[in-house]
């Protein structure tokens, strides 16, 4: 596997095709199989069931429900489970699950041949022009022994490059990844607090809970952090033993020098694939070839039962060498865990480098880090609104889109020339203002934004002291904007510097026609000026989210605090001070729902309000009994018990209430503008 930036990856793919030609190189295919949702939809359409009802039922079916189509779910959507058509629908759906649905393109798998590739495997043209796809699944190619190279793309590589460029601009010198200081204590202290929103790999709910427990203080700690929160180590029961040994609660023991040699760097607990191979060679006398077969079986993590043939060899040989049967079985159970996706140490180390660099940027240059993340969207675990809120908590000032200041991308505004005593220039502030770019405006084309920027530059070059645009009509004429472009800019409040608030901007751009003659434009300028009332705060927040996906004015829940007070809920900032075991209530926008396969049915929910976020744990019984509010809510209220252990805090849910209707009521809090 080779990781590139998205743009660089496309360049490499094009280079491969230019060098080898389509007759000697092709992308790997992936056979997509039916899952419950797709099977429900296709069978339902074939049986002539109403499409809207099919879609509603399919959306209520989640991956963790498995193959079963519950009768309760059918009744919820108006179906009679006993009806012949309904029974046929369910039966055919369950039969179809797992069958091939269509051939798709692997994200970046390439097969390159010395001669004609079509003589070895069937090849077809891909949907993208100039691309070809092998018709066989990547696992079939592996069985045949054909070499596959994965050219993958990591959005964080692009974000880090952009962030380092911003830092270099701030410092006035080139700044690259090698310029980042190693083993920075402040960076590790930030990670130990679980303050990792936006960083690479350690930004998920599970990783943010693990960071305060593992307390990474060195680079190798990050290597372990990346690898340990994976299905393999979790299923193999390696996480808690490692944490207990790291904290000194459990003694570290090695039954032999061979085991010490393989596992000493991880306190006697196998965490990496390489350790498993080394252990098999040293403790069970595997040959290097047998160890490689074991590695391949572990790597094929989607295939169940692939490690079965190794049980007798591994356990039997370890017992023969003097290890106890209990220890040998425990080692094999841990190895089986790697069959649920364990990480190679080399891969974890390369990822840990990106973890450290992204965390260093967040710690020391949160302004550059935010701008880089926004310019690299879509990516990561968090939406732009959450990234902006987190950056503001770290002292970053974020400015809205403005036709007089914004670029297409988000940028860092250069500090104004401040003059100190004696005429010397004052030092630049540590953090610069992050100015949102035109690319945040939903629906606005890059071409239109580039014309605005070009017209602005031309006007400033001609008259640096004067405003670049006399008004919205002058802007429209100079940048050749049509009515749609002007309307989008007005809705995003990007014309505030020219017209005032967005209601005034909406009025000002109505009727502007850049094709009008000078006489008609003169007539328009003599129209009576109309002053409109400013939009209500709720109106502003709703319009911000509709246009740019975030609001710099206010969080929606701050506007609903009076309504939520009736339910006696507490803000996230107040909950952090609650004692362990205390009854608590919280309301927030649902930002994440997770139900990992390793969690045994537990659902993890993250709520966000104007003061922070609350992590919620929903046990399986509660999740099943209150499925609808859990899965359908946008604004969720949770009644439960507060639990805290050091920096790890969460609310264990007992009752869930869907209060999404309150968000719809925000519009009634604003004046109806017509």
PDB file of N, CA, C and O in Angstrom, residues 84-129:
ATOM      1  N   UNK A  84     -49.190 -12.187   2.483  1.00  0.00           N
ATOM      2  CA  UNK A  84     -48.368 -13.009   1.583  1.00  0.00           C
ATOM      3  C   UNK A  84     -47.287 -12.205   0.858  1.00  0.00           C
ATOM      4  O   UNK A  84     -46.147 -12.659   0.744  1.00  0.00           O
ATOM      5  N   UNK A  85     -47.656 -10.990   0.358  1.00  0.00           N
ATOM      6  CA  UNK A  85     -46.672 -10.190  -0.368  1.00  0.00           C
ATOM      7  C   UNK A  85     -45.531  -9.772   0.551  1.00  0.00           C
ATOM      8  O   UNK A  85     -44.355  -9.800   0.166  1.00  0.00           O
ATOM      9  N   UNK A  86     -45.864  -9.422   1.784  1.00  0.00           N
ATOM     10  CA  UNK A  86     -44.848  -8.986   2.734  1.00  0.00           C
ATOM     11  C   UNK A  86     -43.932 -10.153   3.111  1.00  0.00           C
ATOM     12  O   UNK A  86     -42.711  -9.993   3.207  1.00  0.00           O
ATOM     13  N   UNK A  87     -44.518 -11.323   3.323  1.00  0.00           N
ATOM     14  CA  UNK A  87     -43.700 -12.492   3.660  1.00  0.00           C
ATOM     15  C   UNK A  87     -42.770 -12.870   2.512  1.00  0.00           C
ATOM     16  O   UNK A  87     -41.609 -13.236   2.722  1.00  0.00           O
ATOM     17  N   UNK A  88     -43.277 -12.751   1.275  1.00  0.00           N
ATOM     18  CA  UNK A  88     -42.443 -13.037   0.106  1.00  0.00           C
ATOM     19  C   UNK A  88     -41.304 -12.026   0.001  1.00  0.00           C
ATOM     20  O   UNK A  88     -40.158 -12.380  -0.319  1.00  0.00           O
ATOM     21  N   UNK A  89     -41.619 -10.768   0.285  1.00  0.00           N
ATOM     22  CA  UNK A  89     -40.608  -9.706   0.245  1.00  0.00           C
ATOM     23  C   UNK A  89     -39.478  -9.998   1.237  1.00  0.00           C
ATOM     24  O   UNK A  89     -38.293  -9.934   0.884  1.00  0.00           O
ATOM     25  N   UNK A  90     -39.825 -10.348   2.464  1.00  0.00           N
ATOM     26  CA  UNK A  90     -38.824 -10.629   3.492  1.00  0.00           C
ATOM     27  C   UNK A  90     -38.014 -11.873   3.131  1.00  0.00           C
ATOM     28  O   UNK A  90     -36.779 -11.894   3.253  1.00  0.00           O
ATOM     29  N   UNK A  91     -38.699 -12.915   2.640  1.00  0.00           N
ATOM     30  CA  UNK A  91     -38.009 -14.164   2.311  1.00  0.00           C
ATOM     31  C   UNK A  91     -37.001 -13.967   1.182  1.00  0.00           C
ATOM     32  O   UNK A  91     -35.851 -14.427   1.262  1.00  0.00           O
ATOM     33  N   UNK A  92     -37.430 -13.275   0.114  1.00  0.00           N
ATOM     34  CA  UNK A  92     -36.524 -13.047  -1.010  1.00  0.00           C
ATOM     35  C   UNK A  92     -35.373 -12.121  -0.623  1.00  0.00           C
ATOM     36  O   UNK A  92     -34.241 -12.289  -1.099  1.00  0.00           O
ATOM     37  N   UNK A  93     -35.662 -11.140   0.231  1.00  0.00           N
ATOM     38  CA  UNK A  93     -34.610 -10.225   0.684  1.00  0.00           C
ATOM     39  C   UNK A  93     -33.530 -10.983   1.441  1.00  0.00           C
ATOM     40  O   UNK A  93     -32.328 -10.819   1.174  1.00  0.00           O
ATOM     41  N   UNK A  94     -33.929 -11.825   2.370  1.00  0.00           N
ATOM     42  CA  UNK A  94     -32.957 -12.579   3.160  1.00  0.00           C
ATOM     43  C   UNK A  94     -32.181 -13.564   2.295  1.00  0.00           C
ATOM     44  O   UNK A  94     -31.015 -13.846   2.564  1.00  0.00           O
ATOM     45  N   UNK A  95     -32.809 -14.077   1.249  1.00  0.00           N
ATOM     46  CA  UNK A  95     -32.117 -14.987   0.337  1.00  0.00           C
ATOM     47  C   UNK A  95     -31.078 -14.243  -0.494  1.00  0.00           C
ATOM     48  O   UNK A  95     -29.985 -14.754  -0.762  1.00  0.00           O
ATOM     49  N   UNK A  96     -31.423 -13.022  -0.885  1.00  0.00           N
ATOM     50  CA  UNK A  96     -30.563 -12.254  -1.790  1.00  0.00           C
ATOM     51  C   UNK A  96     -29.338 -11.677  -1.089  1.00  0.00           C
ATOM     52  O   UNK A  96     -28.310 -11.431  -1.733  1.00  0.00           O
ATOM     53  N   UNK A  97     -29.423 -11.451   0.241  1.00  0.00           N
ATOM     54  CA  UNK A  97     -28.300 -10.863   0.976  1.00  0.00           C
ATOM     55  C   UNK A  97     -27.054 -11.743   0.819  1.00  0.00           C
ATOM     56  O   UNK A  97     -27.093 -12.949   1.033  1.00  0.00           O
ATOM     57  N   UNK A  98     -25.969 -11.119   0.410  1.00  0.00           N
ATOM     58  CA  UNK A  98     -24.717 -11.835   0.206  1.00  0.00           C
ATOM     59  C   UNK A  98     -24.427 -12.194  -1.225  1.00  0.00           C
ATOM     60  O   UNK A  98     -23.275 -12.494  -1.568  1.00  0.00           O
ATOM     61  N   UNK A  99     -25.433 -12.148  -2.099  1.00  0.00           N
ATOM     62  CA  UNK A  99     -25.213 -12.419  -3.518  1.00  0.00           C
ATOM     63  C   UNK A  99     -24.539 -11.204  -4.176  1.00  0.00           C
ATOM     64  O   UNK A  99     -24.760 -10.069  -3.768  1.00  0.00           O
ATOM     65  N   UNK A 100     -23.735 -11.425  -5.219  1.00  0.00           N
ATOM     66  CA  UNK A 100     -23.111 -10.295  -5.918  1.00  0.00           C
ATOM     67  C   UNK A 100     -24.162  -9.349  -6.502  1.00  0.00           C
ATOM     68  O   UNK A 100     -25.167  -9.799  -7.061  1.00  0.00           O
ATOM     69  N   UNK A 101     -23.935  -8.064  -6.349  1.00  0.00           N
ATOM     70  CA  UNK A 101     -24.856  -7.059  -6.879  1.00  0.00           C
ATOM     71  C   UNK A 101     -24.288  -6.382  -8.118  1.00  0.00           C
ATOM     72  O   UNK A 101     -24.945  -6.237  -9.126  1.00  0.00           O
ATOM     73  N   UNK A 102     -23.026  -5.911  -8.022  1.00  0.00           N
ATOM     74  CA  UNK A 102     -22.400  -5.298  -9.197  1.00  0.00           C
ATOM     75  C   UNK A 102     -20.887  -5.270  -8.996  1.00  0.00           C
ATOM     76  O   UNK A 102     -20.384  -5.489  -7.891  1.00  0.00           O
ATOM     77  N   UNK A 103     -20.181  -5.026 -10.084  1.00  0.00           N
ATOM     78  CA  UNK A 103     -18.725  -4.903 -10.047  1.00  0.00           C
ATOM     79  C   UNK A 103     -18.367  -3.440  -9.884  1.00  0.00           C
ATOM     80  O   UNK A 103     -18.827  -2.587 -10.633  1.00  0.00           O
ATOM     81  N   UNK A 104     -17.534  -3.150  -8.886  1.00  0.00           N
ATOM     82  CA  UNK A 104     -17.110  -1.780  -8.638  1.00  0.00           C
ATOM     83  C   UNK A 104     -15.600  -1.676  -8.812  1.00  0.00           C
ATOM     84  O   UNK A 104     -14.904  -2.686  -8.987  1.00  0.00           O
ATOM     85  N   UNK A 105     -15.097  -0.467  -8.751  1.00  0.00           N
ATOM     86  CA  UNK A 105     -13.674  -0.211  -8.918  1.00  0.00           C
ATOM     87  C   UNK A 105     -13.018  -0.105  -7.549  1.00  0.00           C
ATOM     88  O   UNK A 105     -13.497   0.583  -6.663  1.00  0.00           O
ATOM     89  N   UNK A 106     -11.907  -0.806  -7.363  1.00  0.00           N
ATOM     90  CA  UNK A 106     -11.138  -0.711  -6.123  1.00  0.00           C
ATOM     91  C   UNK A 106     -10.627   0.726  -5.971  1.00  0.00           C
ATOM     92  O   UNK A 106     -10.321   1.389  -6.962  1.00  0.00           O
ATOM     93  N   UNK A 107     -10.536   1.247  -4.735  1.00  0.00           N
ATOM     94  CA  UNK A 107     -10.096   2.638  -4.555  1.00  0.00           C
ATOM     95  C   UNK A 107      -8.765   2.965  -5.210  1.00  0.00           C
ATOM     96  O   UNK A 107      -8.543   4.104  -5.606  1.00  0.00           O
ATOM     97  N   UNK A 108      -7.867   1.999  -5.323  1.00  0.00           N
ATOM     98  CA  UNK A 108      -6.588   2.332  -5.964  1.00  0.00           C
ATOM     99  C   UNK A 108      -5.749   1.131  -6.313  1.00  0.00           C
ATOM    100  O   UNK A 108      -4.558   1.265  -6.579  1.00  0.00           O
ATOM    101  N   UNK A 109      -6.334  -0.078  -6.308  1.00  0.00           N
ATOM    102  CA  UNK A 109      -5.578  -1.284  -6.606  1.00  0.00           C
ATOM    103  C   UNK A 109      -5.232  -1.386  -8.082  1.00  0.00           C
ATOM    104  O   UNK A 109      -6.106  -1.266  -8.937  1.00  0.00           O
ATOM    105  N   UNK A 110      -3.950  -1.622  -8.378  1.00  0.00           N
ATOM    106  CA  UNK A 110      -3.474  -1.723  -9.756  1.00  0.00           C
ATOM    107  C   UNK A 110      -2.831  -3.077  -9.976  1.00  0.00           C
ATOM    108  O   UNK A 110      -2.118  -3.587  -9.100  1.00  0.00           O
ATOM    109  N   UNK A 111      -3.071  -3.673 -11.150  1.00  0.00           N
ATOM    110  CA  UNK A 111      -2.331  -4.849 -11.595  1.00  0.00           C
ATOM    111  C   UNK A 111      -1.592  -4.453 -12.866  1.00  0.00           C
ATOM    112  O   UNK A 111      -2.192  -3.922 -13.801  1.00  0.00           O
ATOM    113  N   UNK A 112      -0.284  -4.677 -12.883  1.00  0.00           N
ATOM    114  CA  UNK A 112       0.550  -4.314 -14.027  1.00  0.00           C
ATOM    115  C   UNK A 112       1.195  -5.584 -14.563  1.00  0.00           C
ATOM    116  O   UNK A 112       1.787  -6.368 -13.798  1.00  0.00           O
ATOM    117  N   UNK A 113       1.079  -5.802 -15.863  1.00  0.00           N
ATOM    118  CA  UNK A 113       1.597  -7.022 -16.478  1.00  0.00           C
ATOM    119  C   UNK A 113       2.745  -6.699 -17.427  1.00  0.00           C
ATOM    120  O   UNK A 113       2.864  -5.572 -17.930  1.00  0.00           O
ATOM    121  N   UNK A 114       3.588  -7.705 -17.671  1.00  0.00           N
ATOM    122  CA  UNK A 114       4.692  -7.528 -18.616  1.00  0.00           C
ATOM    123  C   UNK A 114       4.181  -7.515 -20.045  1.00  0.00           C
ATOM    124  O   UNK A 114       4.660  -6.763 -20.887  1.00  0.00           O
ATOM    125  N   UNK A 115       3.155  -8.368 -20.295  1.00  0.00           N
ATOM    126  CA  UNK A 115       2.575  -8.466 -21.632  1.00  0.00           C
ATOM    127  C   UNK A 115       1.105  -8.065 -21.571  1.00  0.00           C
ATOM    128  O   UNK A 115       0.693  -7.346 -20.668  1.00  0.00           O
ATOM    129  N   UNK A 116       0.324  -8.557 -22.511  1.00  0.00           N
ATOM    130  CA  UNK A 116      -1.097  -8.229 -22.562  1.00  0.00           C
ATOM    131  C   UNK A 116      -1.808  -8.741 -21.303  1.00  0.00           C
ATOM    132  O   UNK A 116      -1.838  -9.947 -21.036  1.00  0.00           O
ATOM    133  N   UNK A 117      -2.387  -7.817 -20.522  1.00  0.00           N
ATOM    134  CA  UNK A 117      -3.065  -8.200 -19.288  1.00  0.00           C
ATOM    135  C   UNK A 117      -4.319  -9.018 -19.577  1.00  0.00           C
ATOM    136  O   UNK A 117      -4.687  -9.915 -18.811  1.00  0.00           O
ATOM    137  N   UNK A 118      -4.963  -8.737 -20.710  1.00  0.00           N
ATOM    138  CA  UNK A 118      -6.201  -9.439 -21.062  1.00  0.00           C
ATOM    139  C   UNK A 118      -5.965 -10.925 -21.348  1.00  0.00           C
ATOM    140  O   UNK A 118      -6.913 -11.707 -21.386  1.00  0.00           O
ATOM    141  N   UNK A 119      -4.715 -11.330 -21.550  1.00  0.00           N
ATOM    142  CA  UNK A 119      -4.430 -12.751 -21.743  1.00  0.00           C
ATOM    143  C   UNK A 119      -4.488 -13.505 -20.416  1.00  0.00           C
ATOM    144  O   UNK A 119      -4.600 -14.727 -20.406  1.00  0.00           O
ATOM    145  N   UNK A 120      -4.390 -12.769 -19.300  1.00  0.00           N
ATOM    146  CA  UNK A 120      -4.426 -13.391 -17.981  1.00  0.00           C
ATOM    147  C   UNK A 120      -5.799 -13.299 -17.327  1.00  0.00           C
ATOM    148  O   UNK A 120      -6.266 -14.254 -16.706  1.00  0.00           O
ATOM    149  N   UNK A 121      -6.417 -12.136 -17.441  1.00  0.00           N
ATOM    150  CA  UNK A 121      -7.681 -11.878 -16.743  1.00  0.00           C
ATOM    151  C   UNK A 121      -8.605 -11.078 -17.658  1.00  0.00           C
ATOM    152  O   UNK A 121      -8.149 -10.344 -18.533  1.00  0.00           O
ATOM    153  N   UNK A 122      -9.936 -11.192 -17.462  1.00  0.00           N
ATOM    154  CA  UNK A 122     -10.862 -10.379 -18.274  1.00  0.00           C
ATOM    155  C   UNK A 122     -10.837  -8.916 -17.825  1.00  0.00           C
ATOM    156  O   UNK A 122     -10.870  -8.615 -16.629  1.00  0.00           O
ATOM    157  N   UNK A 123     -10.779  -8.013 -18.789  1.00  0.00           N
ATOM    158  CA  UNK A 123     -10.684  -6.577 -18.519  1.00  0.00           C
ATOM    159  C   UNK A 123     -11.807  -5.867 -19.249  1.00  0.00           C
ATOM    160  O   UNK A 123     -12.160  -6.232 -20.381  1.00  0.00           O
ATOM    161  N   UNK A 124     -12.404  -4.865 -18.593  1.00  0.00           N
ATOM    162  CA  UNK A 124     -13.456  -4.068 -19.235  1.00  0.00           C
ATOM    163  C   UNK A 124     -13.181  -2.587 -19.018  1.00  0.00           C
ATOM    164  O   UNK A 124     -12.403  -2.202 -18.131  1.00  0.00           O
ATOM    165  N   UNK A 125     -13.790  -1.746 -19.847  1.00  0.00           N
ATOM    166  CA  UNK A 125     -13.656  -0.298 -19.692  1.00  0.00           C
ATOM    167  C   UNK A 125     -14.389   0.151 -18.437  1.00  0.00           C
ATOM    168  O   UNK A 125     -15.487  -0.308 -18.134  1.00  0.00           O
ATOM    169  N   UNK A 126     -13.764   1.061 -17.692  1.00  0.00           N
ATOM    170  CA  UNK A 126     -14.404   1.614 -16.502  1.00  0.00           C
ATOM    171  C   UNK A 126     -15.336   2.748 -16.891  1.00  0.00           C
ATOM    172  O   UNK A 126     -15.329   3.224 -18.033  1.00  0.00           O
ATOM    173  N   UNK A 127     -16.158   3.195 -15.929  1.00  0.00           N
ATOM    174  CA  UNK A 127     -17.073   4.305 -16.201  1.00  0.00           C
ATOM    175  C   UNK A 127     -16.298   5.579 -16.494  1.00  0.00           C
ATOM    176  O   UNK A 127     -16.710   6.401 -17.314  1.00  0.00           O
ATOM    177  N   UNK A 128     -15.137   5.768 -15.830  1.00  0.00           N
ATOM    178  CA  UNK A 128     -14.310   6.946 -16.074  1.00  0.00           C
ATOM    179  C   UNK A 128     -13.518   6.758 -17.359  1.00  0.00           C
ATOM    180  O   UNK A 128     -12.937   5.701 -17.604  1.00  0.00           O
ATOM    181  N   UNK A 129     -13.484   7.800 -18.169  1.00  0.00           N
ATOM    182  CA  UNK A 129     -12.795   7.730 -19.454  1.00  0.00           C
ATOM    183  C   UNK A 129     -11.304   7.477 -19.246  1.00  0.00           C
ATOM    184  O   UNK A 129     -10.664   8.070 -18.375  1.00  0.00           O
TER     185      UNK A 129
END
